[in-house]
XYZ file of C-alpha atoms in Angstrom:
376
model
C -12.503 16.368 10.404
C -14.407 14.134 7.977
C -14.660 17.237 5.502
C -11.353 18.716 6.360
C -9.681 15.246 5.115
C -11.692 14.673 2.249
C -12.517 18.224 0.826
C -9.752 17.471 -1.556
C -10.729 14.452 -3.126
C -14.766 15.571 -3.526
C -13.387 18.508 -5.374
C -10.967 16.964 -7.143
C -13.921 13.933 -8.198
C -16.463 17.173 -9.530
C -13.443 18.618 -11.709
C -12.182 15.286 -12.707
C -16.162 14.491 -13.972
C -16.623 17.223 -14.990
C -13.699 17.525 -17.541
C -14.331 13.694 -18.391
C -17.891 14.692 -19.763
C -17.019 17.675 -21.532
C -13.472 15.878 -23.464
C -15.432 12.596 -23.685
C -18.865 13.111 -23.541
C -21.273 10.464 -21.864
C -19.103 7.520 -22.338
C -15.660 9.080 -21.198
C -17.584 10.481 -18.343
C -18.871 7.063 -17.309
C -15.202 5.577 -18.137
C -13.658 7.596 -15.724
C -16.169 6.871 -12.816
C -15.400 3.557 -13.383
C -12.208 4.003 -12.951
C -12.131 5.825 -9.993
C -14.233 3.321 -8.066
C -12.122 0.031 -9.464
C -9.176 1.587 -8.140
C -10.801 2.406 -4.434
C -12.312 -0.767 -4.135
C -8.843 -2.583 -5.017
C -6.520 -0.500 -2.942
C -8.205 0.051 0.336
C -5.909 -2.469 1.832
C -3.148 0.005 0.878
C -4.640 2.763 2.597
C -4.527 0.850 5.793
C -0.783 0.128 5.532
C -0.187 3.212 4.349
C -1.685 4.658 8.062
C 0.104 2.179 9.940
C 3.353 3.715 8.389
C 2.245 7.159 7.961
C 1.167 7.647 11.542
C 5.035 7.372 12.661
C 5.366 10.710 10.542
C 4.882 14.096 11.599
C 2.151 16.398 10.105
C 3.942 18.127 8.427
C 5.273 15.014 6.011
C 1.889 13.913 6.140
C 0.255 16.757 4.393
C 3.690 16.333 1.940
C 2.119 12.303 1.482
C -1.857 13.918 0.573
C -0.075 16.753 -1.780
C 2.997 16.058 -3.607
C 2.458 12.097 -2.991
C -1.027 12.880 -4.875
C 0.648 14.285 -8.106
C 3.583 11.649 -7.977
C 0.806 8.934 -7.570
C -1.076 10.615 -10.540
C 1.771 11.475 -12.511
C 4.274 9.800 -11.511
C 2.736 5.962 -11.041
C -0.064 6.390 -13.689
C 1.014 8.044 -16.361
C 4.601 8.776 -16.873
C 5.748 5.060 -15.137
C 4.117 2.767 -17.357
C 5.653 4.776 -20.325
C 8.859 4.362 -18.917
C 7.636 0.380 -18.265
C 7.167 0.091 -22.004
C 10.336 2.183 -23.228
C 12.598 -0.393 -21.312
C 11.156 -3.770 -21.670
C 9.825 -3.016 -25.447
C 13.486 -0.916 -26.062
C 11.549 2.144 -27.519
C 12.866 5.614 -27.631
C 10.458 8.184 -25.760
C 9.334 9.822 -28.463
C 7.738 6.816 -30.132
C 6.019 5.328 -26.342
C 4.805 8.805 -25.919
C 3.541 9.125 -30.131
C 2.067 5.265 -29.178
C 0.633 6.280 -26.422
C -1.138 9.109 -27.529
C -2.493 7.369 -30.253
C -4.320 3.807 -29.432
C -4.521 2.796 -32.857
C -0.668 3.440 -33.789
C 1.776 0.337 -33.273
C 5.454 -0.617 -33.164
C 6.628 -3.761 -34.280
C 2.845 -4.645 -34.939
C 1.883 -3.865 -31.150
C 0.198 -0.857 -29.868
C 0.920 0.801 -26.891
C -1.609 -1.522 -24.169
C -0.126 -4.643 -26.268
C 2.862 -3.530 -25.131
C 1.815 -2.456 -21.747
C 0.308 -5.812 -21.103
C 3.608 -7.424 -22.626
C 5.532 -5.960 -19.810
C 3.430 -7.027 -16.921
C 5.641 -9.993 -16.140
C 8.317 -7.600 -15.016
C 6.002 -5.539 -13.448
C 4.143 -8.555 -11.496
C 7.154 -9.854 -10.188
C 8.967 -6.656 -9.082
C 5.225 -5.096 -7.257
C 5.074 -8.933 -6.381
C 8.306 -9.215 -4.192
C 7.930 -5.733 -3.112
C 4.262 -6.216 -1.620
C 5.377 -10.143 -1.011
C 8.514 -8.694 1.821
C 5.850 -6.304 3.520
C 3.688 -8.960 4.006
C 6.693 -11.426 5.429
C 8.142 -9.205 8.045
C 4.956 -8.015 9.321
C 4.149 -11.627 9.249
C 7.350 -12.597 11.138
C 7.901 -9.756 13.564
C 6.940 -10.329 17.403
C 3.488 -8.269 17.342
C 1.493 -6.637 20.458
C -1.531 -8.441 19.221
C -2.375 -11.343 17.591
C -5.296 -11.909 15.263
C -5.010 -16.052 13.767
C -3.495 -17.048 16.876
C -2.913 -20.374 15.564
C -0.971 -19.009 12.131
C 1.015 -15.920 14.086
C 2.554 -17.882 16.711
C 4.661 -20.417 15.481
C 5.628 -17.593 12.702
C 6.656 -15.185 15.203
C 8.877 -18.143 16.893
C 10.735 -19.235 13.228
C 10.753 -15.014 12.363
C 13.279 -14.860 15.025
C 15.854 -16.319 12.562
C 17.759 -13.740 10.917
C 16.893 -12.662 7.118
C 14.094 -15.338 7.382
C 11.910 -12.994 5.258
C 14.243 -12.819 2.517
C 15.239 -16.536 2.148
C 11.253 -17.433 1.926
C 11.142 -14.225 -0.486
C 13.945 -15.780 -3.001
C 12.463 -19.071 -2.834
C 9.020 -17.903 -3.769
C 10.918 -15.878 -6.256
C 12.558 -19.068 -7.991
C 9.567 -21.058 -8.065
C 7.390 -18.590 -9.552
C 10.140 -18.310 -12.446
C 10.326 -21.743 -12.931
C 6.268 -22.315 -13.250
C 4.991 -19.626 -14.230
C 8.157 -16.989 -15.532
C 8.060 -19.556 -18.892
C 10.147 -17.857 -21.818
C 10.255 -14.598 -19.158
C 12.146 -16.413 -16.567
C 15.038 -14.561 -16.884
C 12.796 -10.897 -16.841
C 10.953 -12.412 -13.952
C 14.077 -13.378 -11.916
C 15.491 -9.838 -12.475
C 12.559 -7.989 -12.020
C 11.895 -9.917 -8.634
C 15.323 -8.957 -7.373
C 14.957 -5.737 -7.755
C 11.880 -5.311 -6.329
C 13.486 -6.990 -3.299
C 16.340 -4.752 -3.639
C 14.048 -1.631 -3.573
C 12.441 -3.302 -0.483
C 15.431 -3.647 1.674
C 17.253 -0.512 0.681
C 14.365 2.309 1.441
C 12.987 0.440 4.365
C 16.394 -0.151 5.746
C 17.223 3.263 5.250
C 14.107 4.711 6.744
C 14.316 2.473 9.750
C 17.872 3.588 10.249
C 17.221 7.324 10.034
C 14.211 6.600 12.418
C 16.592 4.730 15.184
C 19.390 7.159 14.855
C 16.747 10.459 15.544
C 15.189 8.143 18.732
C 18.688 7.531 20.003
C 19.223 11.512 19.657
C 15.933 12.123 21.652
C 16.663 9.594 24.291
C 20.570 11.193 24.303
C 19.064 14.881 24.332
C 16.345 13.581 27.588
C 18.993 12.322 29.621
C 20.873 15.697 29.623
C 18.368 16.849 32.009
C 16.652 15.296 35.090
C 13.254 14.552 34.876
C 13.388 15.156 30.750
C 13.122 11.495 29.534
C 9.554 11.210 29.758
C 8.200 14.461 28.818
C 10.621 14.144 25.464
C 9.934 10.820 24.021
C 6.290 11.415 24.305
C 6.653 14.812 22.330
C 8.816 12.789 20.286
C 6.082 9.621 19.356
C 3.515 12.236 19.009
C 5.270 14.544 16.743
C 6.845 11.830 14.379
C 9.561 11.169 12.468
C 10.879 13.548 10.213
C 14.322 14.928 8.224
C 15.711 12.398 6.495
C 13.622 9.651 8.248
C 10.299 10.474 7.111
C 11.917 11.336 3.861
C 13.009 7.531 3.318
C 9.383 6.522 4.618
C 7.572 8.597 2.278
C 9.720 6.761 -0.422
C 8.596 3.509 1.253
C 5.243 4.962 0.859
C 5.603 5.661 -3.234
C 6.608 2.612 -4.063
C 3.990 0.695 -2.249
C 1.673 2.437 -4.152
C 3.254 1.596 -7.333
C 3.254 -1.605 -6.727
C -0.377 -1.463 -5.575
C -1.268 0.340 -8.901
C 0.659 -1.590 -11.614
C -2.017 -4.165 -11.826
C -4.389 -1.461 -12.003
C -2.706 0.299 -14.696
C -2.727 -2.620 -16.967
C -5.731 -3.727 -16.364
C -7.651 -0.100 -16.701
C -6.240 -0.945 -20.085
C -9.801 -3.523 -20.934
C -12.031 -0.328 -20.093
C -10.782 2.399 -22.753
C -6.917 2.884 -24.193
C -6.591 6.197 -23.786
C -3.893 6.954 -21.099
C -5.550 10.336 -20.525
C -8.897 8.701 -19.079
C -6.714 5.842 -17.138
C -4.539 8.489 -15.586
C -7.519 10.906 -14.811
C -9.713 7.931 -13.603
C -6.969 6.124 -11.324
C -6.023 9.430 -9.903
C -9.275 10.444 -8.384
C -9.385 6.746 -7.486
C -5.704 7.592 -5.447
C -6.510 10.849 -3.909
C -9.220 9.224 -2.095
C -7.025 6.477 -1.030
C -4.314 9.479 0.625
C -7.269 10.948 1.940
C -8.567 7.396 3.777
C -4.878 7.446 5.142
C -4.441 10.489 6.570
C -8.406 9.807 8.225
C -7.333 6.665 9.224
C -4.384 8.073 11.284
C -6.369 11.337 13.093
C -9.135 8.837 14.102
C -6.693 6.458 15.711
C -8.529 3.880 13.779
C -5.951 1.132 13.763
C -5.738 1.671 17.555
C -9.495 1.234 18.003
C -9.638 -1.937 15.582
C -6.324 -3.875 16.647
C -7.005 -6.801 13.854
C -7.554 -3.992 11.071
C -3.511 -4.019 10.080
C -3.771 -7.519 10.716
C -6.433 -8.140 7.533
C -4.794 -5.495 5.531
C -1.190 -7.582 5.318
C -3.106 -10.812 4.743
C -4.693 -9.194 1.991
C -1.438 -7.543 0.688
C 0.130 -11.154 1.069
C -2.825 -12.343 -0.669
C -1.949 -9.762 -3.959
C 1.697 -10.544 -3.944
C 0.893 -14.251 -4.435
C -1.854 -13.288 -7.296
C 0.456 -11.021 -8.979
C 3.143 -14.006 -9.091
C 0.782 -15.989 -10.584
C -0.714 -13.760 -13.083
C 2.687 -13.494 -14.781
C 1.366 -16.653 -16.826
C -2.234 -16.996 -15.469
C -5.294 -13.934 -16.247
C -6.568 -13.350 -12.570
C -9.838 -10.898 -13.024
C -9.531 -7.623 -11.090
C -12.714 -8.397 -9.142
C -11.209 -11.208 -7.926
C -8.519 -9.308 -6.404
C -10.517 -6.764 -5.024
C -13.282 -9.719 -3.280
C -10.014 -11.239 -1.721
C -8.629 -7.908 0.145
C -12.206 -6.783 1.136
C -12.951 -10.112 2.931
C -9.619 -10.140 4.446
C -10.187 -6.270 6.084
C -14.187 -7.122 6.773
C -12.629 -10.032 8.307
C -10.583 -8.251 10.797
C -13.009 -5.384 11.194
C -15.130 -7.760 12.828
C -12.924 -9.577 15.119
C -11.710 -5.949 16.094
C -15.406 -4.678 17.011
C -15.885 -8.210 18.755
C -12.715 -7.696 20.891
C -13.660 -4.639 21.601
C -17.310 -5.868 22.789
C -15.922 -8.355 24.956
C -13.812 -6.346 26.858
C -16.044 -2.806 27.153
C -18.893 -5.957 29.017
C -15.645 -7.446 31.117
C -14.816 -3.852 32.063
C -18.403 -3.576 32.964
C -19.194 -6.723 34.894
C -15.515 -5.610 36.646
C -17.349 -2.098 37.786
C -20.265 -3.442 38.873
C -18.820 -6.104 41.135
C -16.120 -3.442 42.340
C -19.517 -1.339 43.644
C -21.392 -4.152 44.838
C -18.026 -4.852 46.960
C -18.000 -1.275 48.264
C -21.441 -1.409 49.393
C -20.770 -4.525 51.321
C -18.413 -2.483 52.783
């Protein structure tokens, strides 16, 4: 399985070197390496919400998430996103971001293309920030089968009950960053943070609706013949969603990389300017990410290690509030990265722990259940 998941990405890293040292030489080859392991060590908090979300697929959309999610992530996210980033906030036609772009040393209005780049990263920070910030909320709200910091997830399970709760603390996070840190950007931050709560509610709402309305055909199909409802909704859970369902979720699953990778983007930016090595880099960096996922969810991992979803939302809470912030404030990659891998290590551990405690209760249970019998 191990292989069969990540075949992909170990080819994809040799090609991806390989081209890097014979473009670039040495230096682009050592760029690009760079790359690639900056953006695994600063996403693999993604990869576990990406599982928790992808597992509700069916195989077939998940092999659509490690293919054609791959070149939208490379593509898409990476390369052709950030141009379109620039083009808007910098009003550029496309001609001149992609001439700038192309050429580091070339500027418009006495900025290159990173100045620019960097430039637009309030609008970036606060629409990835609100996005990442609402995932984080709702998870953080939502009645949950298990409970990791007791003493935080229990009274916020009790106030999540009220309705849109998410969204009010959402706006109000939304204002204040604006007011301290938005500066002479307020108003880009303000819009930018809107719609990033606007993408938030209208492809998770829709994917959650497409996903109730193909349960309530299952359960409506089941009940047509005696005996059915069982066997159904367990082909159903194990299969996973799909149509239009998986469709919106796969969408859900785009844009949560996005937002994962606009930091990234702009800060690959203080290791080499050319978009080529960035995009090349990163993408190696993603496909290992997809390929984490998809292992993730055929090991049953986050069933194994309850706490592991747990540490990845704290973390992704964690990055929405750093992104916020470093709309006026410089916040060093590694910084970010330190702060999600201690939140997952975190919950690794208490998951293994849990786990410990009850494999010896299950023991001592056995061996006083046969010490009882031999009584007997």
């Amino acid at each position: 399985m191990f292989l069969r998941t990540f075949g992909w990405s170990f080819a994809i890293t040799v090609i991806g070197l390989i081209a890097a040292g014979l473009f670039w030489g040495p230096t682009g080859f050592g760029v690009v390496a760079i790359l690639s392991v900056l953006e695994i060590s600063l996403s693999f908090d993604n990869a576990v919400v990406n599982a928790s979300v992808l597992k509700r697929m069916s195989p077939f959309w998940q092999k659509i998430f490690l293919t054609v999610g791959v070149l939208i992530a490379v593509f898409g996210m990476r390369l052709i996103f950030p141009l379109l980033v620039v083009g808007l906030t910098a009003h550029i036609g496309p001609s001149t971001v992609i001439d700038l772009a192309l050429h580091s040393d070339k500027t418009y209005g006495g900025l290159t293309y990173a100045q620019h780049l960097h430039d637009a990263h309030p609008a970036i920070a606060a629409f990835g920030g609100m996005f990442l910030l609402m995932i984080f909320l709702d998870f953080i709200f939502e009645d949950k089968d298990y409970q990791w910091l007791r003493w935080i997830e229990r009274p916020l399970e009790k106030i999540g009950k009220l309705d849109q709760l998410s969204v009010l603390v959402a706006m109000v996070v939304l204002l204040l960053s604006a007011s301290f840190f938005g500066g002479s950007h307020a108003e880009t931050v303000l819009l930018a943070g809107v719609l990033g709560l606007i993408t938030y509610l209208a492809v998770n709402g829709l994917a959650n609706v497409f996903e109730g309305t193909l349960e309530d055909g299952d359960e409506d199909e089941a009940e047509d013949a005696e005996g059915a409802p069982a066997a159904k909704n367990a082909n159903a859970s194990v299969a996973g969603v799909v149509g239009k369902a998986a469709f919106f979720l796969f969408l859900y699953l785009e844009v949560l990389d996005a937002s994962f990778s606009f930091d990234g983007v702009v800060g690959a930016f203080a290791i080499t300017s050319d978009i080529f090595q960035i995009a090349l880099g990163l993408g190696i960096g993603a496909m290992y990410i997809r390929s984490l996922t998809v292992f993730l969810v055929r090991k049953g991992t986050l069933d194994d290690y309850v706490y592991l979803e747990h540490g990845a939302h704290y973390a992704i809470g964690a990055l929405s509030i750093i992104l916020m912030v470093s709309i006026k404030h410089d916040i060093p990659e590694i910084v970010t990265g330190l702060i999600g891998v201690a939140f997952i290590l975190a919950s690794l551990t208490s998951s293994i722990m849990r786990n410990r405690r009850l494999g010896e209760a299950e023991g001592a249970g056995a061996e006083s259940e046969a010490v009882t019998s031999s009584k007997v």
